[in-house]
Coordinates of C-alpha atoms and ligand atoms in Angstrom, one line a residue:
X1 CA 14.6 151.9 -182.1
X2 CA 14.8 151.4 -178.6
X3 CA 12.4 153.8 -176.6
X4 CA 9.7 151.7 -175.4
X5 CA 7.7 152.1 -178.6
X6 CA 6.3 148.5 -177.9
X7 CA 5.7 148.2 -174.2
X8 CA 3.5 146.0 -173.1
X9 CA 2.9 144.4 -176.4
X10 CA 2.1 140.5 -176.4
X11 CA 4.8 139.0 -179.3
X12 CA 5.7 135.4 -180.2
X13 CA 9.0 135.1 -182.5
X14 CA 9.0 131.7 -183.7
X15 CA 12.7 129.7 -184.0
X16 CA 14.0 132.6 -181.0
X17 CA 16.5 130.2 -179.7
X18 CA 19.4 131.2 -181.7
X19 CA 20.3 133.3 -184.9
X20 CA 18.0 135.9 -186.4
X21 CA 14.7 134.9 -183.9
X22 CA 17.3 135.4 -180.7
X23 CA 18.4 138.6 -182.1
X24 CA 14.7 139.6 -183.2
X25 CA 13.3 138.1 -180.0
X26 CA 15.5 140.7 -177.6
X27 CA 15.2 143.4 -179.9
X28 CA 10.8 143.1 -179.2
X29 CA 12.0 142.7 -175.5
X30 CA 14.3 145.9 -175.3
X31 CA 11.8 148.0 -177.4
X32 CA 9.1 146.9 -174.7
X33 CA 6.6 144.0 -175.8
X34 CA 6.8 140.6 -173.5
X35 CA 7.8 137.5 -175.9
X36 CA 7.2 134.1 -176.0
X37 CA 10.0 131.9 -178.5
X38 CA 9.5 128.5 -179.7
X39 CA 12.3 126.2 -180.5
X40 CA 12.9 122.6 -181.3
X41 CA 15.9 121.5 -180.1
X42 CA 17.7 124.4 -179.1
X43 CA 16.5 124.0 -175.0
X44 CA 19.0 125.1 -173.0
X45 CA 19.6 128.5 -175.6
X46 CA 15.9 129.3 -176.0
X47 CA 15.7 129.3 -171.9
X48 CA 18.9 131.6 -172.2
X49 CA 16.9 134.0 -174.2
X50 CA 13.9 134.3 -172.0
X51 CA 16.3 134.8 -168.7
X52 CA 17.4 137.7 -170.9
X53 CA 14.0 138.8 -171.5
X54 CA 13.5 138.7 -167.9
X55 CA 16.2 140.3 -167.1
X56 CA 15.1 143.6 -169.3
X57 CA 11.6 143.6 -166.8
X58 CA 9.7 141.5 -169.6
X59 CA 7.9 138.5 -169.3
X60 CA 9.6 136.4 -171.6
X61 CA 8.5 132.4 -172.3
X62 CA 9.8 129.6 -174.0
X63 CA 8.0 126.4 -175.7
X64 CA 9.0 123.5 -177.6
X65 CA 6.6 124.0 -180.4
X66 CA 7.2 122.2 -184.0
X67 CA 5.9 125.0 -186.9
X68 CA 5.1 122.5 -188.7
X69 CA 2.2 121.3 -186.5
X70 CA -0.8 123.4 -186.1
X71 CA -1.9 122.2 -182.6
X72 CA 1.5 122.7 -181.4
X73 CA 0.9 126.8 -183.1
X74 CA -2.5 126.7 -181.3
X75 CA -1.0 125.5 -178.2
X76 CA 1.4 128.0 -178.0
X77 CA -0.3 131.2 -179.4
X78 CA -2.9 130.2 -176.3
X79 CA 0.0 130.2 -173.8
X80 CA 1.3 133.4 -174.9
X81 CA -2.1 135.0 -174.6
X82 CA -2.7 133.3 -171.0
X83 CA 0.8 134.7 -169.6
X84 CA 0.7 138.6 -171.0
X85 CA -2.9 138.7 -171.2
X86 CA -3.0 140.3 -174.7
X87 CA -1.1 139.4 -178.4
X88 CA -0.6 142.0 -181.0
X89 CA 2.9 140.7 -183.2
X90 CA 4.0 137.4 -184.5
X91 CA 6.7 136.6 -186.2
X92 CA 7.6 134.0 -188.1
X93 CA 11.4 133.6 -188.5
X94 CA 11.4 129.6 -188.4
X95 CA 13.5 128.0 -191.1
X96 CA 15.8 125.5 -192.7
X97 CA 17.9 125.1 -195.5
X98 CA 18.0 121.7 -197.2
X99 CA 20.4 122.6 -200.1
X100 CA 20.6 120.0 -203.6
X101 CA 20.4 120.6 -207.0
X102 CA 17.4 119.7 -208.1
X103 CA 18.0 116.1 -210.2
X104 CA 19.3 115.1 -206.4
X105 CA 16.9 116.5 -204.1
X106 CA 15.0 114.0 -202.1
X107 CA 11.1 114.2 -201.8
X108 CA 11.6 114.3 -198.0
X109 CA 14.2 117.2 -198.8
X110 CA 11.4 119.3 -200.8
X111 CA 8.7 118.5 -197.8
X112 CA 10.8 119.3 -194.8
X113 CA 12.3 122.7 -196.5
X114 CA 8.0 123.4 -197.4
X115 CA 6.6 122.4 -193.8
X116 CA 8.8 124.5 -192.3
X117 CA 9.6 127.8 -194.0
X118 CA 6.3 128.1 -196.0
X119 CA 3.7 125.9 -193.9
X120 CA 5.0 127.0 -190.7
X121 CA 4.1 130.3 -191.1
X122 CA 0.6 129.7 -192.5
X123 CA 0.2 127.8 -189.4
X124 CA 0.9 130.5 -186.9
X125 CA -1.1 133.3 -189.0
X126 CA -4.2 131.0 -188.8
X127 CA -3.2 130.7 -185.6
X128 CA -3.4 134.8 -184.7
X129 CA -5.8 135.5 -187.5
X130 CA -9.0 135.1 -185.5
X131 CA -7.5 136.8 -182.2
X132 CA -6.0 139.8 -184.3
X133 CA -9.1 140.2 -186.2
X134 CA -11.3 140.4 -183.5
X135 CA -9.2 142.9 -181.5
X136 CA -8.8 144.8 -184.6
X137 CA -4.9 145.5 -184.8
X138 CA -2.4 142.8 -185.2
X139 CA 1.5 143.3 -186.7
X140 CA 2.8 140.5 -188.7
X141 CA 6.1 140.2 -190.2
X142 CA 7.8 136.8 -192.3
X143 CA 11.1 136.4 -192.5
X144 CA 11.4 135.6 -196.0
X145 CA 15.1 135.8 -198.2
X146 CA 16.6 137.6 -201.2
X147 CA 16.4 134.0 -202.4
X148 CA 13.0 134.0 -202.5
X149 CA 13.3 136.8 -204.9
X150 CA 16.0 135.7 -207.2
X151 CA 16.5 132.0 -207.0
X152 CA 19.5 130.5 -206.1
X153 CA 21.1 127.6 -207.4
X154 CA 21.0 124.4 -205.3
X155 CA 18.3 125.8 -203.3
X156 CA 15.1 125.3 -205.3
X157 CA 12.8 124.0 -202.5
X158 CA 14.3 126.6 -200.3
X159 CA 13.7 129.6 -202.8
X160 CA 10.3 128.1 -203.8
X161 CA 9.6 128.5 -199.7
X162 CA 11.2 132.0 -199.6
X163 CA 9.2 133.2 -202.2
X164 CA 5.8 131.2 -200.8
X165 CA 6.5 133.6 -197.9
X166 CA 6.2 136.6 -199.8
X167 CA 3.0 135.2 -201.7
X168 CA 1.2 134.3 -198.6
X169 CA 2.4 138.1 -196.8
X170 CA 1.0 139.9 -200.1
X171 CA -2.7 137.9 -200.0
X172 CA -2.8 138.2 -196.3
X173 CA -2.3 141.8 -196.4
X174 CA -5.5 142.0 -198.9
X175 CA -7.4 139.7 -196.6
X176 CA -7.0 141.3 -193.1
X177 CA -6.2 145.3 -194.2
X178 CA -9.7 146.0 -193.3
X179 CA -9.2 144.6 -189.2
X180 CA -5.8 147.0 -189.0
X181 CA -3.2 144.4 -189.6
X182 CA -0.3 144.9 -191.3
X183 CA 1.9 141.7 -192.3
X184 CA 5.1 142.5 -194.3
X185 CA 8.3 140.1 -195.3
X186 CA 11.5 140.6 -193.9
X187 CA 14.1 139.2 -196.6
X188 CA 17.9 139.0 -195.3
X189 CA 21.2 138.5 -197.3
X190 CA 24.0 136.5 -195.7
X191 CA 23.2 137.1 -192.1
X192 CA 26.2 135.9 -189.7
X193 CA 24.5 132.5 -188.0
X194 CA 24.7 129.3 -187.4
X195 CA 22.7 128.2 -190.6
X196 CA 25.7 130.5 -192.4
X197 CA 28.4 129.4 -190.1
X198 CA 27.8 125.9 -191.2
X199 CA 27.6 126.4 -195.0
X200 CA 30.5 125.5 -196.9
X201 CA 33.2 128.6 -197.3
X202 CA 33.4 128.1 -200.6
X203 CA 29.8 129.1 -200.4
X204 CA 30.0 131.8 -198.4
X205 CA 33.2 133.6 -200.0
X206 CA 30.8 133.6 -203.4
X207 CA 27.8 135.5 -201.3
X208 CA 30.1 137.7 -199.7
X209 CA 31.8 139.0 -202.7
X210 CA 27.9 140.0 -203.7
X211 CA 27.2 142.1 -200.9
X212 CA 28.0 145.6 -201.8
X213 CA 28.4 147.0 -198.2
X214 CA 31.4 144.1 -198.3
X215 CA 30.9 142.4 -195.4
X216 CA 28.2 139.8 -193.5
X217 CA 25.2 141.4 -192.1
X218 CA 24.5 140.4 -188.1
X219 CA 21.3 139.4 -186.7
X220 CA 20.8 142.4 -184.7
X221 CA 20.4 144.8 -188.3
X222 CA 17.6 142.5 -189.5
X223 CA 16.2 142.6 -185.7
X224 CA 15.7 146.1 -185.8
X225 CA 13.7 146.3 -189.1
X226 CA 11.4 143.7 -187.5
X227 CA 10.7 145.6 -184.5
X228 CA 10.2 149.1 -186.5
X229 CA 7.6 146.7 -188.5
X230 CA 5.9 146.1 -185.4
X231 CA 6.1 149.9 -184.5
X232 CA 3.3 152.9 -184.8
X233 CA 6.1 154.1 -187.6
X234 CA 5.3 151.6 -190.1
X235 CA 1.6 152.0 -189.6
X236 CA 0.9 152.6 -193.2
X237 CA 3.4 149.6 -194.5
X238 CA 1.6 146.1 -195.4
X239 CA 2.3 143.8 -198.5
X240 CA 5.6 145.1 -198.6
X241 CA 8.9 143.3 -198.7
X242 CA 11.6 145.0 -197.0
X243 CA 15.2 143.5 -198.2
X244 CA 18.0 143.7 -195.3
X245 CA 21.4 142.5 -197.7
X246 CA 23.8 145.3 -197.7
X247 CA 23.2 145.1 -201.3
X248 CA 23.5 141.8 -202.4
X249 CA 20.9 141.7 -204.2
X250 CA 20.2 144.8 -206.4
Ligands
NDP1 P1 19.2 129.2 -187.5 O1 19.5 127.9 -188.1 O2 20.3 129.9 -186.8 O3 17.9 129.2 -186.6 C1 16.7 128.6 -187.0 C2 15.7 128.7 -186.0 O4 14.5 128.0 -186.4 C3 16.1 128.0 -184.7 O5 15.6 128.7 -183.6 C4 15.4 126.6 -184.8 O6 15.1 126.1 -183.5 C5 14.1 127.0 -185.5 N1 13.4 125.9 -186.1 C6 13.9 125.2 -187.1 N2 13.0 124.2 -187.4 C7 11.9 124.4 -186.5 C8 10.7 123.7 -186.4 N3 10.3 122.7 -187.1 N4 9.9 124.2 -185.4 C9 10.2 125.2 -184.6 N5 11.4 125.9 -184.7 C10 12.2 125.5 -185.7 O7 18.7 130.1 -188.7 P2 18.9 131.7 -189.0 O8 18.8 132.4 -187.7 O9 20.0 131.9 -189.8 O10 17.6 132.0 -189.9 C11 16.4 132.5 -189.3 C12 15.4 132.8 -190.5 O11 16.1 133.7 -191.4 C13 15.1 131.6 -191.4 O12 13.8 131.6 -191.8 C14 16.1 131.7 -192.5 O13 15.6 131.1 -193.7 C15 16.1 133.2 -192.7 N6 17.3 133.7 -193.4 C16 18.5 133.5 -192.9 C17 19.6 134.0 -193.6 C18 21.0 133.9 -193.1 O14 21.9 134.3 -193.9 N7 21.2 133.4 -191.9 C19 19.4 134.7 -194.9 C20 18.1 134.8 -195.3 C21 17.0 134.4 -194.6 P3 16.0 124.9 -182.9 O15 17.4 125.1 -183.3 O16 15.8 125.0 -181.4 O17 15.4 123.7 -183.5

C-alpha cells in the first residue's frame, strides 16, 4: 500500500523510535496520515523518525511518554489531537521481553513485562475510546505475537501479555463495533530488531528453523499489514488476529 489511502489521517504508533513502531510509524507517514511516536529512551532515534516524517510532507511528533502511565497516554493522545487537529488510528506496538522460566521469574519481572505489553495498551485505547466514539470512526490495531497464541517456553509473563492483547482486541471489538471502530491484533514471528538482535543465537537459530518461508521477517512486512488495517480495505475486519510469521507458527 502506498497511494495516499490515509492522507490526512491523525495516527499515534506507540514505541516508534526503533524496530517494528519505526517501521510501522513511516509506513502511516508514506501512506498519508501525520504521526505522532512515543519513546522512552530512544531520544535522539525517535526525533530521527519524525524528521523522516517531515521529510515525506507529514507532520510527524515525538514524545517521551511511559505506556505504562495513563496521564502520560492522556497527555499525549491530547498533543496529537492539538497538532493535526483530528485522530482516527492508534497503535499500540510498545513492548518488552523479560525472558525466565517460571520457578525464576521475579515478581518485578511478571509486572514490568504486564504494564507494558498488556496495560499499556489498555491505557492508550481508554485513552482514544471517548474521542473515536464520539467522532464515530476510529482504527485500532495491537501488536500482539504468535506467542501469545502458542506459549513459548521461558516466556510466560510475556505470552500471558501477548495473549492479554488479543483478549482485550476481541472485547473491544464487541464494545465499540457499533461507533465504526475496528481494532484488530497484529501478531509477528521473529521480526529482524533489536529486541531479536539481542536474544541469544542459540535462541534465534531454534525460531528460525520454524519459519517456513526460511528466513527472518523485517519490520517493514509487519508495517504494511498495519497500515492496510488502518485502510478503507479492511473496513469489514475487527476482532481478528492477523499473524505476520512466514509460517512459524502453523
Ligand atoms: P524494540 O525493542 O526494537 O522496540 C520496542 C519499542 O517499545 C521501543 O520504541 C521502545 O522505546 C518502546 N517502549 C518500551 N517500553 C516502553 C514504555 N514503557 N513506554 C513507551 N515506549 C516503550 O521491539 P520490537 O520493535 O522488536 O517490538 C515491537 C513490538 O512487536 C513489541 O510489542 C513486541 O512484543 C512485538 N513483537 C516483536 C517481535 C520480534 O521478533 N521483534 C515478534 C513478535 C512481536 P524506547 O526504546 O525509546 O524506550
Amino acid at each position: 500500500m502506498n497511494n495516499m489511502e490515509l492522507a490526512n489521517k491523525g495516527a499515534i504508533v506507540t514505541g516508534g523510535s526503533v524496530g517494528i513502531g519505526a517501521a510501522i510509524a513511516l509506513d502511516l507517514a508514506r501512506n498519508g496520515a501525520n504521526v505522532a511516536i512515543n519513546y522512552r529512551k530512544h531520544v535522539d532515534e525517535a526525533n530521527k523518525i519524525v524528521e523522516e516524517i517531515k521529510k515525506m510532507g507529514r507532520k510527524g511528533l515525538a514524545i517521551q511518554a511511559d505506556v505504562t502511565l495513563y496521564a502520560d497516554a492522556e497527555k499525549m493522545v491530547q498533543s496529537a489531537l492539538k497538532e493535526f487537529g483530528r485522530l482516527d488510528i492508534l497503535v499500540n506496538n510498545a513492548g518488552i521481553n523479560q525472558d525466565a522460566v517460571v520457578w525464576k521469574m521475579t515478581e518485578e519481572q511478571w509486572d514490568s513485562v504486564m504494564d507494558i505489553n498488556l496495560k499499556g495498551c489498555f491505557n492508550y485505547i481508554r485513552a482514544v475510546a471517548g474521542i473515536f466514539k464520539a467522532q464515530g470512526h476510529g482504527r485500532i490495531v495491537n501488536i500482539t505475537s504468535i506467542n501469545g497464541l502458542r506459549g513459548k517456553f521461558g516466556q510466560s509473563n510475556y505470552s500471558a501479555s501477548k495473549a492479554g492483547i488479543i483478549g482485550l482486541t476481541k472485547s473491544v471489538a464487541r464494545e465499540m463495533g457499533k461507533f465504526n471502530i475496528n481494532i484488530n491484533a497484529v501478531a509477528p514471528g521473529l521480526i529482524e530488531t533489536d529486541m531479536v538482535i539481542n536474544a541469544p543465537e542459540e535462541v534465534r537459530q531454534k525460531a528460525l528453523a520454524e519459519i517456513v518461508l526460511g528466513r527472518i521477517g523485517k519490520p517493514e512486512e509487519v508495517a504494511s499489514v498495519v497500515s492496510f488495517l488502518c485502510s478503507e480495505k479492511a473496513r469489514h475486519i475487527t476482532g481478528e488476529v492477523i499473524k505476520v510469521d512466514g509460517g512459524q507458527y502453523i
